[in-house]
Coordinates of C-alpha atoms in Angstrom, one line a residue:
Chain P
M1 CA -4.0 -14.5 12.1
K2 CA -6.1 -13.9 9.1
V3 CA -4.7 -11.9 6.5
L4 CA -6.8 -10.4 3.7
V5 CA -5.1 -9.1 0.3
P6 CA -7.2 -7.1 -2.0
I7 CA -5.9 -7.2 -5.6
K8 CA -6.7 -5.5 -8.8
R9 CA -6.6 -6.6 -12.5
V10 CA -5.0 -4.0 -14.5
I11 CA -3.2 -3.2 -17.9
D12 CA 0.1 -5.2 -18.2
Y13 CA 2.8 -2.5 -16.7
N14 CA 4.9 -3.0 -19.9
V15 CA 2.0 -1.9 -22.1
K16 CA 1.9 1.7 -23.3
A17 CA -1.9 2.9 -22.8
R18 CA -3.5 4.3 -25.7
V19 CA -6.2 7.2 -25.7
K20 CA -9.5 6.3 -27.6
A21 CA -9.8 8.5 -30.7
D22 CA -13.2 9.8 -29.3
N23 CA -11.2 10.9 -26.1
S24 CA -13.7 9.3 -23.9
D25 CA -11.3 7.1 -22.0
V26 CA -8.1 4.8 -22.5
D27 CA -8.6 2.0 -24.9
L28 CA -8.4 -1.5 -23.2
T29 CA -9.7 -3.6 -25.8
N30 CA -7.4 -6.5 -26.6
V31 CA -4.6 -5.3 -24.3
K32 CA -2.6 -7.6 -22.2
M33 CA -4.0 -7.5 -18.4
A34 CA -2.1 -8.8 -15.3
L35 CA -2.2 -8.4 -11.6
N36 CA -1.2 -5.0 -10.4
P37 CA 2.7 -4.9 -9.6
F38 CA 2.0 -3.7 -6.2
C39 CA -0.7 -6.3 -5.6
E40 CA 1.8 -8.9 -6.5
I41 CA 4.1 -7.6 -3.6
A42 CA 1.1 -7.5 -1.2
I43 CA 0.1 -11.2 -2.0
E44 CA 3.9 -12.2 -1.7
E45 CA 4.1 -10.5 1.7
A46 CA 1.1 -12.4 3.0
I47 CA 2.3 -15.6 1.8
R48 CA 5.6 -15.1 3.7
L49 CA 3.7 -14.3 6.8
K50 CA 2.1 -17.5 6.4
E51 CA 5.3 -19.5 5.7
A52 CA 6.8 -17.7 8.9
G53 CA 3.7 -19.1 11.0
T54 CA 2.3 -15.6 11.7
A55 CA -0.6 -15.9 9.3
T56 CA -2.9 -18.9 9.4
E57 CA -5.0 -18.0 6.5
V58 CA -4.6 -15.9 3.3
I59 CA -7.7 -14.5 1.6
A60 CA -7.3 -12.8 -1.6
V61 CA -10.3 -10.5 -2.9
T62 CA -10.8 -8.7 -6.0
I63 CA -13.5 -6.2 -7.4
G64 CA -14.5 -6.2 -11.1
A65 CA -15.8 -8.0 -14.0
K66 CA -15.7 -11.7 -14.5
A67 CA -12.4 -11.7 -16.1
S68 CA -10.6 -10.6 -12.9
Q69 CA -11.1 -14.1 -11.5
E70 CA -8.0 -14.9 -13.6
Q71 CA -6.0 -12.6 -11.1
L72 CA -7.6 -14.2 -8.1
R73 CA -6.4 -17.7 -9.6
T74 CA -2.9 -16.3 -9.7
A75 CA -3.2 -15.0 -6.1
L76 CA -4.2 -18.8 -5.2
A77 CA -1.6 -20.1 -7.2
L78 CA 0.8 -18.1 -5.3
G79 CA -0.3 -19.3 -2.0
A80 CA -3.6 -17.8 -1.0
D81 CA -6.1 -20.1 0.6
K82 CA -9.4 -18.8 -0.7
A83 CA -10.6 -16.2 -3.0
I84 CA -13.5 -13.7 -2.9
H85 CA -14.7 -12.0 -6.2
I86 CA -17.1 -9.1 -5.9
E87 CA -18.3 -9.1 -9.2
T88 CA -19.7 -5.8 -11.0
D89 CA -19.2 -4.3 -14.5
E90 CA -19.2 -0.8 -13.3
K91 CA -16.0 1.1 -13.0
L92 CA -15.7 1.9 -9.6
E93 CA -13.9 4.6 -7.7
S94 CA -11.4 4.1 -4.9
L95 CA -14.1 5.1 -2.4
H96 CA -16.5 2.5 -3.8
V97 CA -13.7 0.0 -3.6
A98 CA -12.9 0.8 0.0
K99 CA -16.4 0.7 1.2
L100 CA -16.9 -2.8 -0.6
L101 CA -13.8 -4.0 1.0
A102 CA -14.8 -2.6 4.4
K103 CA -17.8 -5.1 4.2
I104 CA -15.5 -7.9 3.5
V105 CA -13.4 -7.0 6.4
E106 CA -16.6 -6.9 8.5
Q107 CA -17.3 -10.5 7.2
E108 CA -14.0 -12.2 7.4
A109 CA -12.6 -10.0 10.3
P110 CA -8.8 -10.1 9.1
E111 CA -6.3 -8.9 11.7
L112 CA -4.1 -7.7 8.7
V113 CA -5.1 -6.2 5.4
I114 CA -2.4 -5.7 3.1
L115 CA -2.8 -3.9 -0.3
G116 CA -0.8 -2.3 -3.1
K117 CA 0.2 1.3 -2.6
Q118 CA -1.4 2.2 -5.9
S119 CA -2.7 0.7 -9.1
I120 CA -0.9 1.4 -12.3
D121 CA -3.8 2.4 -14.1
S122 CA -5.6 5.1 -12.2
D123 CA -2.5 6.0 -10.1
N124 CA -4.8 7.2 -7.1
N125 CA -3.1 5.9 -4.2
Q126 CA -6.0 5.9 -2.1
T127 CA -7.8 2.8 -1.4
G128 CA -5.8 1.6 1.5
Q129 CA -5.9 4.8 3.4
M130 CA -9.6 4.9 2.6
L131 CA -10.1 1.2 3.9
A132 CA -8.3 2.1 7.2
A133 CA -10.2 5.0 7.8
L134 CA -13.7 3.3 7.1
T135 CA -12.7 0.5 9.2
G136 CA -11.4 2.5 12.1
R137 CA -7.7 0.9 11.7
G138 CA -4.3 2.5 11.6
Q139 CA -2.6 2.6 8.4
G140 CA 1.1 1.9 7.6
T141 CA 1.2 3.0 4.0
F142 CA 4.3 2.5 1.5
A143 CA 5.7 -0.3 3.5
S144 CA 9.3 -1.4 2.7
K145 CA 9.5 -3.7 5.9
V146 CA 6.6 -5.2 8.0
D147 CA 7.4 -6.7 11.4
I148 CA 4.7 -8.3 13.6
V149 CA 5.4 -8.4 17.5
N150 CA 3.0 -9.2 20.1
G151 CA -0.3 -7.5 18.7
T152 CA 1.5 -5.0 17.1
V153 CA 2.7 -4.4 13.5
N154 CA 5.9 -2.3 12.9
V155 CA 5.8 -0.9 9.5
T156 CA 9.0 0.8 8.0
R157 CA 7.5 3.4 5.3
E158 CA 9.3 4.9 2.5
V159 CA 8.9 8.4 2.9
D160 CA 10.3 11.5 1.0
G161 CA 13.8 12.1 2.6
G162 CA 14.3 8.5 4.0
L163 CA 12.5 5.9 6.1
Q164 CA 10.0 6.3 9.0
T165 CA 8.8 3.3 11.0
V166 CA 5.7 3.3 12.8
A167 CA 4.0 0.9 15.0
L168 CA 0.3 0.0 14.5
K169 CA -2.1 -1.7 17.0
L170 CA -3.5 -4.8 15.1
P171 CA -6.1 -4.9 13.5
A172 CA -4.2 -2.7 10.8
V173 CA -4.1 -1.9 7.1
V174 CA -0.7 -1.8 5.4
T175 CA 0.0 -0.9 1.8
T176 CA 3.3 -2.2 0.1
D177 CA 5.9 -0.2 -1.6
L178 CA 8.3 -1.8 -4.3
R179 CA 10.9 -2.7 -2.2
L180 CA 9.0 -4.6 0.5
N181 CA 9.9 -8.0 -1.2
E182 CA 10.5 -9.7 -4.6
P183 CA 7.4 -11.6 -5.7
R184 CA 7.7 -15.2 -6.6
Y185 CA 6.3 -16.8 -9.7
A186 CA 3.7 -19.4 -9.5
S187 CA 4.9 -23.0 -10.3
L188 CA 2.8 -25.2 -12.8
P189 CA 1.7 -27.5 -10.0
N190 CA 0.4 -24.7 -8.0
I191 CA -1.5 -23.2 -10.9
M192 CA -3.0 -26.4 -11.2
K193 CA -4.0 -26.7 -7.6
A194 CA -5.2 -23.3 -7.5
K195 CA -8.0 -24.3 -9.9
R196 CA -9.4 -26.6 -7.0
K197 CA -9.3 -23.9 -4.2
P198 CA -12.4 -22.1 -3.0
L199 CA -13.5 -19.0 -5.0
E200 CA -16.5 -17.3 -3.5
V201 CA -18.4 -15.0 -5.8
I202 CA -20.4 -12.1 -4.4
A203 CA -22.6 -9.7 -6.3
A204 CA -21.4 -6.0 -5.6
D205 CA -24.7 -4.6 -5.4
S206 CA -25.8 -7.3 -2.6
L207 CA -23.5 -5.7 -0.1
G208 CA -25.7 -2.5 0.2
V209 CA -22.9 -0.1 -0.8
D210 CA -23.8 3.2 -2.6
L211 CA -21.9 3.0 -5.9
T212 CA -23.1 6.3 -7.2
P213 CA -20.4 7.9 -9.2
R214 CA -18.8 10.9 -7.2
I215 CA -16.3 11.8 -10.0
E216 CA -17.2 12.2 -13.7
L217 CA -14.7 11.4 -16.3
V218 CA -15.1 14.3 -18.8
A219 CA -12.2 13.4 -21.4
V220 CA -9.0 11.7 -21.7
H221 CA -6.3 13.2 -24.0
E222 CA -3.0 12.3 -25.0
P223 CA -0.2 14.2 -23.1
A224 CA 1.3 17.0 -24.9
K225 CA 4.0 15.6 -27.2
R226 CA 7.8 16.5 -26.8
S227 CA 9.1 18.0 -29.8
G228 CA 11.6 15.8 -31.3
G229 CA 15.2 16.5 -30.4
I230 CA 18.6 16.3 -31.7
I231 CA 21.4 14.1 -31.5
V232 CA 24.8 15.9 -30.7
D233 CA 28.1 14.6 -32.0
D234 CA 30.1 15.2 -28.7
V235 CA 30.4 16.8 -25.3
A236 CA 31.6 20.1 -26.6
Q237 CA 28.6 20.6 -28.9
L238 CA 26.2 19.5 -26.1
V239 CA 27.4 22.0 -23.5
D240 CA 27.4 24.6 -26.3
L241 CA 23.9 23.9 -27.1
L242 CA 22.8 23.9 -23.5
K243 CA 24.4 27.3 -23.1
T244 CA 23.6 29.1 -26.2
Q245 CA 20.3 27.3 -27.6
A246 CA 18.5 25.9 -24.6
K247 CA 20.0 28.5 -22.3
V248 CA 19.7 26.2 -19.3
I249 CA 23.1 26.3 -17.9
Chain C
M1 CA -16.7 28.8 -0.4
K2 CA -13.0 28.6 1.1
T3 CA -10.0 26.7 0.7
L4 CA -7.7 25.0 3.2
V5 CA -4.3 23.7 2.2
I6 CA -2.2 21.7 4.6
A7 CA 1.4 22.7 4.5
D8 CA 4.1 20.1 3.9
H9 CA 7.1 20.2 6.1
D10 CA 9.7 18.1 7.8
N11 CA 9.5 19.7 11.2
G12 CA 12.6 22.1 10.4
S13 CA 11.9 23.5 6.9
L14 CA 9.0 24.1 4.9
K15 CA 8.9 22.1 1.5
P16 CA 8.8 23.8 -1.5
E17 CA 5.7 21.8 -2.6
T18 CA 3.8 23.9 0.1
S19 CA 4.0 27.1 -1.8
K20 CA 3.2 25.5 -5.2
T21 CA 0.3 23.8 -3.8
I22 CA -1.0 27.3 -2.7
N23 CA -0.4 28.3 -6.0
A24 CA -2.8 25.5 -7.4
A25 CA -5.3 26.3 -4.7
L26 CA -5.5 30.2 -5.5
K27 CA -6.6 28.9 -8.9
L28 CA -9.8 27.6 -7.4
G29 CA -10.8 31.2 -7.0
F30 CA -11.5 31.3 -3.2
A31 CA -9.7 32.5 -0.2
V32 CA -6.9 30.3 1.0
D33 CA -6.2 29.3 4.6
V34 CA -3.3 27.1 5.3
L35 CA -2.9 24.6 8.4
I36 CA 0.6 23.8 9.6
A37 CA 0.5 21.1 12.0
G38 CA 3.7 20.0 13.7
E39 CA 5.9 20.4 16.8
N40 CA 7.6 23.9 17.2
V41 CA 6.6 24.9 13.8
A42 CA 6.2 28.7 14.9
P43 CA 9.3 29.4 12.5
M44 CA 7.7 27.7 9.6
S45 CA 4.3 29.3 10.2
E46 CA 5.7 32.7 9.7
I47 CA 7.2 31.7 6.5
V48 CA 3.7 30.3 5.5
A49 CA 2.2 33.6 6.5
S50 CA 4.5 35.5 4.2
I51 CA 3.4 33.3 1.1
S52 CA 1.5 35.6 -1.3
G53 CA -2.2 34.8 -1.4
V54 CA -2.4 33.1 2.0
N55 CA -5.4 34.6 4.0
T56 CA -5.0 32.9 7.5
V57 CA -2.4 30.5 8.8
L58 CA -3.9 28.0 11.3
V59 CA -1.3 26.5 13.6
A60 CA -1.4 23.2 15.3
D61 CA 1.7 23.0 17.5
H62 CA 1.8 19.8 19.6
S63 CA 4.0 16.6 20.1
E64 CA 1.3 14.6 18.7
Y65 CA 1.6 16.1 15.5
A66 CA 5.4 15.9 15.4
H67 CA 5.6 13.0 13.1
Q68 CA 2.5 13.8 11.1
L69 CA 1.0 10.5 11.7
A70 CA -2.0 10.0 9.4
E71 CA -4.4 9.1 12.0
N72 CA -3.8 12.2 14.1
I73 CA -3.7 14.5 11.1
A74 CA -6.7 13.3 9.2
D75 CA -8.6 13.8 12.5
L76 CA -7.4 17.4 12.9
V77 CA -8.2 18.2 9.3
L78 CA -11.7 16.5 9.6
S79 CA -12.4 18.9 12.5
L80 CA -11.7 21.9 10.6
A81 CA -13.3 20.6 7.4
P82 CA -16.9 22.0 8.1
D83 CA -15.4 25.7 7.3
Y84 CA -14.1 24.7 4.0
S85 CA -15.4 23.5 0.4
H86 CA -11.9 22.4 -1.0
L87 CA -9.2 20.8 1.1
V88 CA -5.8 20.6 -0.7
A89 CA -2.6 19.1 0.0
S90 CA 0.8 18.4 -1.8
A91 CA 1.2 14.9 -3.4
T92 CA 4.1 14.2 -1.3
T93 CA 4.4 11.1 0.6
T94 CA 2.8 13.0 3.8
G95 CA -0.2 14.2 1.8
K96 CA -0.9 11.3 0.0
N97 CA -0.9 9.3 3.4
F98 CA -3.5 11.3 5.3
M99 CA -5.6 12.9 2.5
P100 CA -7.5 9.7 1.4
R101 CA -8.1 9.0 4.9
V102 CA -9.6 12.5 5.2
A103 CA -11.6 12.0 2.3
A104 CA -13.2 8.8 3.6
L105 CA -14.0 10.2 6.7
L106 CA -15.8 13.0 5.0
D107 CA -17.5 10.5 2.7
V108 CA -16.2 12.1 -0.4
A109 CA -14.1 10.9 -3.2
Q110 CA -10.4 12.2 -3.5
I111 CA -8.9 13.5 -6.7
S112 CA -5.2 12.7 -6.7
E113 CA -2.3 14.6 -8.3
I114 CA -3.9 17.3 -10.2
I115 CA -1.8 19.0 -12.9
D116 CA -4.3 21.7 -13.7
V117 CA -7.4 23.4 -12.3
V118 CA -10.1 23.8 -15.1
D119 CA -12.6 25.3 -12.7
A120 CA -13.7 24.8 -9.0
N121 CA -15.0 21.4 -9.7
T122 CA -13.1 20.1 -12.7
F123 CA -9.3 19.1 -12.8
K124 CA -6.8 17.5 -15.0
R125 CA -4.7 14.5 -13.6
P126 CA -2.3 12.0 -15.3
I127 CA -3.4 8.3 -15.5
Y128 CA -1.6 5.2 -16.6
A129 CA 1.8 6.5 -15.7
G130 CA 1.4 9.8 -17.4
N131 CA 0.5 8.1 -20.7
A132 CA -2.9 9.7 -20.6
I133 CA -4.3 12.9 -19.0
A134 CA -7.8 12.8 -17.7
T135 CA -10.0 15.7 -17.1
V136 CA -12.4 14.8 -14.2
K137 CA -15.2 16.6 -12.5
S138 CA -15.9 16.1 -8.9
L139 CA -19.8 15.8 -8.2
D140 CA -19.1 15.9 -4.2
S141 CA -20.2 18.9 -2.2
K142 CA -16.6 18.9 -0.7
K143 CA -13.5 18.4 -2.9
V144 CA -10.6 16.7 -1.5
L145 CA -7.6 17.1 -3.6
T146 CA -3.9 16.4 -4.0
V147 CA -1.5 18.5 -6.2
R148 CA 1.4 17.5 -8.1
A149 CA 3.6 20.2 -7.2
S150 CA 5.9 20.1 -10.2
S151 CA 3.1 21.3 -12.5
F152 CA 2.5 24.5 -10.4
D153 CA 4.9 27.8 -9.8
L154 CA 6.1 28.9 -6.7
Q155 CA 4.3 31.9 -5.1
G156 CA 5.9 35.2 -4.4
E157 CA 5.8 36.8 -1.1
Q158 CA 3.6 39.1 0.8
A159 CA 3.1 41.0 4.2
P160 CA 2.4 38.3 6.7
A161 CA -1.1 37.3 7.0
E162 CA -2.6 36.7 10.4
S163 CA -2.3 33.4 12.0
R164 CA -4.6 31.7 14.6
V165 CA -3.9 28.8 17.0
V166 CA -5.7 25.5 16.7
D167 CA -5.8 24.0 20.1
S168 CA -7.5 20.6 19.7
V169 CA -5.3 17.8 19.9
F170 CA -5.9 14.5 18.1
S171 CA -4.3 11.5 19.8
S172 CA -5.1 8.3 18.1
E173 CA -4.2 5.1 19.9
L174 CA -4.1 3.4 16.4
S175 CA -0.5 4.3 15.7
A176 CA 2.7 5.5 17.2
F177 CA 6.0 6.9 15.9
V178 CA 9.0 4.6 16.2
S179 CA 11.9 6.1 14.3
V180 CA 13.1 7.8 11.2
E181 CA 16.2 7.4 9.3
Q182 CA 16.9 10.4 7.1
T183 CA 19.1 10.2 4.0
E184 CA 21.7 12.9 4.4
S185 CA 22.4 15.2 1.5
E186 CA 23.9 18.6 0.9
R187 CA 22.4 18.8 -2.6
P188 CA 19.1 20.6 -3.5
E189 CA 15.9 18.3 -3.1
L190 CA 15.2 16.5 -6.0
T191 CA 11.5 17.7 -6.3
A192 CA 12.8 21.4 -6.0
A193 CA 16.0 21.4 -8.0
Q194 CA 16.3 23.4 -11.1
V195 CA 18.7 20.8 -12.3
V196 CA 18.6 17.0 -11.8
I197 CA 21.1 14.7 -13.3
S198 CA 20.1 10.9 -12.8
G199 CA 21.8 7.8 -13.2
G200 CA 20.4 4.2 -14.3
R201 CA 21.3 0.6 -14.5
G202 CA 24.1 1.7 -17.2
M203 CA 26.1 3.3 -14.1
Q204 CA 26.8 -0.4 -13.3
N205 CA 27.3 0.2 -9.5
G206 CA 26.7 2.6 -6.7
E207 CA 30.5 3.7 -6.6
N208 CA 30.0 5.1 -10.2
F209 CA 27.5 7.3 -9.1
S210 CA 30.3 9.5 -7.7
L211 CA 31.1 10.3 -11.2
L212 CA 28.0 12.5 -11.2
N213 CA 28.9 14.4 -8.2
G214 CA 31.3 16.8 -9.8
I215 CA 28.9 17.6 -12.5
A216 CA 26.1 18.1 -10.0
D217 CA 28.3 20.4 -8.0
K218 CA 29.1 22.7 -10.9
L219 CA 25.4 22.9 -12.0
G220 CA 23.9 23.0 -8.5
A221 CA 22.0 20.0 -9.5
A222 CA 20.2 17.3 -7.4
I223 CA 21.0 13.5 -8.1
G224 CA 18.3 11.2 -9.0
A225 CA 18.0 7.6 -10.1
S226 CA 16.2 5.3 -12.3
R227 CA 13.9 2.3 -10.4
A228 CA 16.5 0.0 -12.1
A229 CA 19.5 1.7 -10.3
V230 CA 17.4 1.7 -7.2
D231 CA 16.5 -1.8 -7.3
A232 CA 19.8 -3.1 -8.3
G233 CA 20.9 -1.5 -4.9
F234 CA 23.1 1.1 -6.5
V235 CA 21.4 4.0 -4.4
P236 CA 18.7 4.5 -1.9
N237 CA 15.2 4.6 -2.9
D238 CA 14.2 8.1 -2.1
M239 CA 16.4 9.2 -5.3
Q240 CA 14.0 7.3 -7.5
V241 CA 12.4 9.2 -10.2
G242 CA 9.4 7.8 -11.7
Q243 CA 5.8 6.6 -11.3
T244 CA 6.4 5.0 -8.0
G245 CA 9.1 7.5 -6.8
K246 CA 9.5 11.2 -7.3
I247 CA 7.9 13.4 -9.9
V248 CA 10.5 16.0 -11.1
A249 CA 10.1 19.0 -13.5
P250 CA 13.4 20.7 -13.6
N251 CA 14.9 23.3 -16.2
L252 CA 17.4 20.8 -17.0
Y253 CA 17.2 16.9 -16.7
I254 CA 20.1 14.9 -17.4
A255 CA 19.6 11.0 -17.8
V256 CA 22.8 9.1 -17.8
G257 CA 22.6 5.4 -18.6
I258 CA 18.9 5.4 -18.4
S259 CA 16.8 3.5 -21.1
G260 CA 13.7 5.5 -20.7
A261 CA 11.1 3.0 -19.3
I262 CA 7.5 4.2 -19.2
Q263 CA 7.8 4.2 -15.3
H264 CA 10.7 6.5 -15.4
L265 CA 9.4 8.7 -18.1
A266 CA 6.5 9.3 -15.9
G267 CA 8.6 11.1 -13.4
M268 CA 10.5 13.4 -15.5
K269 CA 8.9 14.2 -18.9
D270 CA 7.7 17.4 -18.1
S271 CA 11.3 18.7 -17.6
K272 CA 11.8 21.8 -19.7
V273 CA 15.0 20.4 -21.4
I274 CA 16.1 16.8 -21.4
V275 CA 19.4 15.4 -22.2
A276 CA 20.1 11.9 -22.8
I277 CA 23.4 10.1 -22.6
N278 CA 23.4 6.4 -23.5
K279 CA 25.5 4.2 -25.7
D280 CA 22.2 2.5 -27.2
P281 CA 21.0 4.6 -29.9
D282 CA 17.5 2.9 -29.8
A283 CA 17.0 3.6 -26.3
P284 CA 13.5 5.0 -25.7
I285 CA 14.9 7.9 -23.7
F286 CA 16.2 9.4 -27.0
Q287 CA 12.4 9.9 -28.0
V288 CA 12.0 12.6 -25.3
A289 CA 15.3 13.9 -25.2
D290 CA 15.9 17.4 -26.7
Y291 CA 19.6 16.6 -26.9
G292 CA 20.9 13.3 -27.2
L293 CA 24.5 12.0 -26.9
V294 CA 25.2 8.4 -28.0
A295 CA 28.2 7.4 -26.3
D296 CA 29.7 5.5 -23.3
L297 CA 28.9 7.3 -20.2
F298 CA 32.2 6.5 -18.6
D299 CA 33.9 8.3 -21.5
V300 CA 31.7 11.3 -21.3
L301 CA 31.0 12.1 -17.7
P302 CA 34.5 13.1 -17.1
E303 CA 34.5 15.1 -20.2
L304 CA 31.3 17.0 -19.4
E305 CA 32.6 17.7 -15.9
Q306 CA 35.7 19.3 -17.5
A307 CA 33.6 21.1 -20.0
L308 CA 31.4 22.9 -17.6

């Protein structure tokens, strides 16, 4: 079984994003970039399926500027067999990404596509669901467990109030939640080996997808600042202030 | 121009997010119809009809909708979409699941987790774990939106609006429901509670979370947790407050043994009053707390329970 794992290069999750002075966007110059944490989990799951003998080939794909090849090399070092880079300098929306990925799904015909549930930059939580829709596949979002048996994938989903398990007919699309697995680190020999693994580059505009923006970014602002608080001495003072000053209890 | 809101429920009770989402939808300035899809939803559809501002309730009652599988619900919403300029759902796990599917099938973009309506085309939404607020304008003819309910108020009541039955049944072969495992709780729901008390890694283990029970009981509070506490296995993940968990905005949020990582702050920093109890005076949580107490939580929690 072939598994496709779309991944994204994003700001490192430990970095606090800063808004540009002209409020046009978030400032990403000289900011540490990394693989989106949910995508790491997606790669890990695909590799585990391969180690279990369920998957035969793991393909990592990313869409973005040249620099995102760095994240593809990371995926290869973690165990992906080959990588596809859809190159574009445009800032794409989830729908565009899903449409481009649908072309790759058509080309590679993977039985399973595993994506992260959301990227930590745009926080959209859309691409997996859109890709499932565009490719006419069932979707198992926010997966905390993935179990493949006889042409079906059972996905345990993290939903408000508990867990829900659904059975999807393969081929299907799964998006990862945090507790699906604990991603591994790439070892140095594997990082070296990854440099020799195949990485195919495709120009985004050669795929025949309309990439006209559907959403205009009007402005980006800092969130409202909270006014500075006070440090209280003890519980008695805390309770008193909550009653008399804040009036919340 | 008409708006369709898709109600969020768990087949027994209507989620409070529905009312808040209707509040957001009314700010668009058009008539608001509400679709409730599920099994045996008649009692809930009556509640929906009595939410102030609702024009018509569309009731799709069928076993195929019982578990609100994205494939079936998306097709149902798609079938109703031609009559509406705006499709709106709560940004709960249900809404987040089917709405992007609807958007893609309509070939339009989705705008996720809006926190403010500027006009019928323009919305504000947090990005980068809430470290920036983007103002975005939809260029599509049809808007597909999900709403961060904690940013909107509950709607009042009205004389029941009329309701209409939607007969069409969509039954996708792509997916099937297997099972559900609900976390039992007698406390208010995290996202609806007026007071939330959350524990972090500083709680040290799951048993110690019981130290929060007495305080939660006295305050009528829900109990939450940081991702660190969930990842350490102290408590189940549906208690997680944060960018990847639940977003809450109660009147009072008490953070106990929580350092205040970006991820956690994204889920609670819109709370009205924030109290932090942490023994590390340099913990980032103190930068957003209205009231901070630098102390060992194991000393303070019993004392706090006594004092309430």
